Coordinates of C-alpha atoms in Angstrom, one line a residue:
X21 CA -41.7 -50.1 -7.3
X22 CA -42.3 -47.9 -4.2
X23 CA -39.2 -49.2 -2.5
X24 CA -37.2 -48.6 -5.7
X25 CA -38.6 -45.1 -5.9
X26 CA -37.8 -44.4 -2.2
X27 CA -34.3 -45.7 -2.8
X28 CA -33.7 -43.4 -5.7
X29 CA -35.0 -40.4 -3.7
X30 CA -32.7 -41.4 -0.8
X31 CA -29.7 -41.6 -3.1
X32 CA -30.5 -38.2 -4.6
X33 CA -30.9 -36.6 -1.2
X34 CA -27.6 -38.2 -0.1
X35 CA -25.8 -36.9 -3.2
X36 CA -27.2 -33.4 -2.6
X37 CA -26.1 -33.5 1.1
X38 CA -22.6 -34.6 0.1
X39 CA -22.5 -31.9 -2.6
X40 CA -23.5 -29.2 -0.1
X41 CA -20.9 -30.4 2.4
X42 CA -18.2 -30.5 -0.3
X43 CA -18.8 -27.0 -1.6
X44 CA -18.8 -25.5 1.9
X45 CA -15.8 -27.4 3.2
X46 CA -12.7 -25.3 4.2
X47 CA -9.5 -27.3 4.4
X48 CA -7.1 -26.4 7.3
X49 CA -3.5 -25.6 6.4
X50 CA -0.3 -24.2 8.0
X51 CA 1.9 -21.6 6.3
X52 CA 5.4 -23.0 5.8
X53 CA 8.2 -20.5 5.1
X54 CA 11.9 -21.3 5.0
X55 CA 13.9 -19.6 7.8
X56 CA 16.9 -19.1 5.5
X57 CA 15.3 -16.4 3.3
X58 CA 17.0 -13.3 2.0
X59 CA 16.3 -10.0 0.1
X60 CA 13.1 -9.5 2.1
X61 CA 11.2 -6.3 1.3
X62 CA 7.7 -5.1 2.2
X63 CA 5.2 -3.0 0.2
X64 CA 2.5 -1.1 2.1
X65 CA -0.9 -1.4 0.5
X66 CA -2.2 2.1 1.3
X67 CA 0.5 4.0 -0.5
X68 CA 2.7 1.5 -2.3
X69 CA 5.9 2.5 -0.4
X70 CA 8.6 -0.2 -0.4
X71 CA 10.9 -0.8 2.6
X72 CA 13.7 -3.4 2.9
X73 CA 13.7 -5.6 6.0
X74 CA 17.1 -6.5 7.5
X75 CA 15.9 -9.0 10.1
X76 CA 14.5 -11.7 7.7
X77 CA 14.6 -14.4 10.4
X78 CA 12.3 -12.6 12.7
X79 CA 9.6 -12.0 10.1
X80 CA 9.9 -15.5 8.7
X81 CA 9.7 -17.0 12.2
X82 CA 6.5 -15.1 12.9
X83 CA 4.8 -16.1 9.6
X84 CA 5.9 -19.8 9.7
X85 CA 3.3 -22.1 11.1
X86 CA 0.3 -19.7 10.9
X87 CA -3.0 -21.7 10.8
X88 CA -5.2 -20.8 7.8
X89 CA -8.1 -22.4 5.9
X90 CA -8.9 -22.6 2.2
X91 CA -11.9 -20.7 0.9
X92 CA -14.9 -22.9 0.3
X93 CA -16.2 -23.4 -3.2
X94 CA -19.2 -21.2 -2.3
X95 CA -17.0 -18.4 -1.1
X96 CA -14.9 -18.6 -4.3
X97 CA -18.0 -18.5 -6.5
X98 CA -19.3 -15.5 -4.5
X99 CA -15.9 -13.8 -5.1
X100 CA -15.0 -13.4 -1.4
X101 CA -11.4 -14.4 -2.0
X102 CA -10.9 -11.6 -4.5
X103 CA -12.5 -8.9 -2.4
X104 CA -10.2 -9.2 0.6
X105 CA -7.8 -6.3 -0.1
X106 CA -4.3 -6.3 1.4
X107 CA -2.2 -4.4 3.8
X108 CA 1.3 -5.7 3.2
X109 CA 3.0 -7.5 0.3
X110 CA 6.2 -9.4 1.2
X111 CA 8.7 -10.3 -1.4
X112 CA 11.8 -12.5 -0.7
X113 CA 14.3 -14.9 -2.1
X114 CA 13.9 -18.5 -0.8
X115 CA 16.8 -20.8 0.0
X116 CA 16.4 -22.4 -3.4
X117 CA 17.1 -19.0 -5.1
X118 CA 13.5 -18.5 -6.3
X119 CA 11.7 -15.2 -5.6
X120 CA 8.4 -15.7 -3.7
X121 CA 5.8 -13.5 -2.2
X122 CA 3.2 -13.5 0.6
X123 CA 0.3 -11.0 0.7
X124 CA -1.0 -10.2 4.2
X125 CA -4.2 -8.6 5.5
X126 CA -6.0 -8.8 8.9
X127 CA -8.2 -11.7 7.8
X128 CA -6.5 -13.1 4.7
X129 CA -3.2 -14.4 3.4
X130 CA -2.2 -15.1 -0.2
X131 CA 0.5 -17.7 -0.3
X132 CA 1.9 -19.6 -3.3
X133 CA -0.8 -18.0 -5.5
X134 CA -3.7 -19.1 -3.3
X135 CA -5.9 -17.1 -0.9
X136 CA -6.6 -18.4 2.7
X137 CA -8.6 -17.1 5.6
X138 CA -6.6 -16.6 8.8
X139 CA -7.3 -18.7 11.9
X140 CA -4.6 -17.2 14.1
X141 CA -5.9 -13.7 14.4
X142 CA -3.6 -12.8 17.3
X143 CA -0.5 -13.9 15.3
X144 CA -1.5 -12.0 12.2
X145 CA -2.1 -8.9 14.3
X146 CA 1.4 -9.2 15.7
X147 CA 2.9 -9.6 12.2
X148 CA 1.0 -6.5 10.9
X149 CA 2.1 -4.5 13.9
X150 CA 5.7 -5.6 13.3
X151 CA 5.5 -4.6 9.6
X152 CA 3.9 -1.3 10.6
X153 CA 6.9 -0.6 12.8
X154 CA 9.1 -0.9 9.8
X155 CA 7.5 2.3 8.5
X156 CA 7.6 4.3 11.7
X157 CA 10.9 6.0 10.9
X158 CA 9.8 6.6 7.3
X159 CA 6.5 8.1 8.4
X160 CA 8.1 10.3 11.1
X161 CA 10.1 12.1 8.4
X162 CA 7.1 13.0 6.3
X163 CA 6.2 16.7 6.2
X164 CA 3.2 18.7 5.1
X165 CA 3.1 22.1 3.4
X166 CA 2.3 25.2 5.6
X167 CA -0.9 26.2 3.9
X168 CA -2.6 28.3 6.6
X169 CA -3.3 32.0 5.7
X170 CA -2.0 31.7 2.2
X171 CA -2.4 34.8 -0.1
X172 CA -1.3 33.2 -3.3
X173 CA 1.0 30.6 -4.9
X174 CA 3.4 31.5 -7.7
X175 CA 4.8 28.8 -9.9
X176 CA 7.7 29.7 -12.3
X177 CA 9.2 27.3 -14.8
X178 CA 13.0 27.3 -14.9
X179 CA 12.9 26.1 -18.5
X180 CA 10.4 28.4 -20.2
X181 CA 10.4 31.2 -17.6
X182 CA 6.5 31.0 -17.6
X183 CA 5.1 32.3 -14.4
X184 CA 1.6 31.7 -13.0
X185 CA -0.1 33.1 -9.9
X186 CA -2.8 31.0 -8.2
X187 CA -5.3 32.8 -6.1
X188 CA -9.0 33.1 -5.4
X189 CA -11.2 30.0 -5.8
X190 CA -8.4 28.2 -7.6
X191 CA -6.1 28.8 -4.6
X192 CA -8.8 27.3 -2.3
X193 CA -8.9 24.2 -4.5
X194 CA -5.1 23.9 -4.5
X195 CA -4.9 24.3 -0.7
X196 CA -7.5 21.5 -0.2
X197 CA -5.5 19.2 -2.5
X198 CA -2.1 20.0 -1.2
X199 CA -3.2 19.4 2.3
X200 CA -3.5 15.7 1.5
X201 CA 0.1 15.4 0.5
X202 CA 2.5 13.8 3.0
X203 CA 6.0 14.1 1.7
X204 CA 8.6 11.5 2.7
X205 CA 12.1 12.7 3.1
X206 CA 14.6 11.8 0.4
X207 CA 18.4 11.9 -0.1
X208 CA 19.9 14.9 -1.9
X209 CA 19.6 14.4 -5.7
X210 CA 22.7 13.8 -7.7
X211 CA 21.9 16.7 -10.0
X212 CA 20.1 19.7 -8.6
X213 CA 18.6 20.8 -11.9
X214 CA 15.6 23.0 -11.1
X215 CA 12.4 22.5 -13.0
X216 CA 10.1 24.8 -11.1
X217 CA 10.3 27.4 -8.3
X218 CA 7.1 27.6 -6.2
X219 CA 6.6 30.5 -3.8
X220 CA 4.0 30.4 -1.1
X221 CA 3.0 34.0 -0.2
X222 CA 1.2 34.6 3.1
X223 CA -1.1 37.4 4.2
X224 CA 1.3 38.5 6.8
X225 CA 3.9 39.4 4.1
X226 CA 6.1 36.3 4.6
X227 CA 6.8 33.7 2.0
X228 CA 8.3 30.2 1.6
X229 CA 10.1 28.8 -1.4
X230 CA 10.0 25.3 -2.9
X231 CA 12.3 24.1 -5.6
X232 CA 11.2 21.1 -7.7
X233 CA 14.1 19.2 -9.3
X234 CA 14.3 16.7 -12.1
X235 CA 13.4 13.2 -10.8
X236 CA 10.4 14.3 -8.7
X237 CA 12.5 15.6 -5.8
X238 CA 11.8 18.9 -4.1
X239 CA 13.6 21.1 -1.5
X240 CA 11.4 22.6 1.2
X241 CA 12.6 24.2 4.4
X242 CA 16.2 23.2 3.6
X243 CA 15.5 19.4 3.2
X244 CA 14.8 17.1 0.3
X245 CA 11.4 15.4 -0.2
X246 CA 9.6 13.3 -2.7
X247 CA 7.3 15.4 -4.8
X248 CA 3.8 14.0 -4.1
X249 CA 1.0 13.5 -6.6
X250 CA -1.2 16.5 -5.8
X251 CA 1.7 18.9 -6.0
X252 CA 2.7 17.5 -9.4
X253 CA -0.9 17.7 -10.6
X254 CA -1.3 21.4 -9.5
X255 CA 1.9 22.2 -11.4
X256 CA 0.9 20.4 -14.5
X257 CA -2.6 21.8 -14.6
X258 CA -1.5 25.4 -14.2
X259 CA 1.6 25.4 -16.3
X260 CA 0.3 23.6 -19.4

């Protein structure tokens, strides 16, 4: 009886050991991406800006063959795979005509709908740097409003002729919010139909004018830019 009892205990311990190993195992894989892809675009995680990539072969070549590992059962149950965040989302058309995507971060890749941890940290860093370079020209054309020494802001609706002057504590709040806007340059709109005219009046007597057009495009300092969220919010809150 004792031998039978010990045998049962041994089997139970063996099953437990196998189960522990199984739920912690991480299977190695390699990312395989076809070199003949097309229509490659990248979305940046921090602001959702999309850019097209002309040199598909270079990016595909850098991604192809990256060593990754699956998440263990324990990690999945803990939710580690869903807490990784992402830096870049790549979308492309494969050689078979199907649209596919790869999500990239410093320590994680989502490929074919599954999340993997990255083993080749140097390679993934090179890829992230390459994708960041895609945005260098875009970022260099961003501009901020000149908000120092503001006396007031006047917003006038071109549709209703309503005019609002922002000053005092409300102005301080607007300055703080508008300082966070980075406006990317845009092409001239097809129709320059003005929605609002915004005037920045400074304490030294000078002023600057901003024209906001239909389609969330504005003109500032003689160039066209995307109307960012904080500016749109300031207009909406003060004109409604």
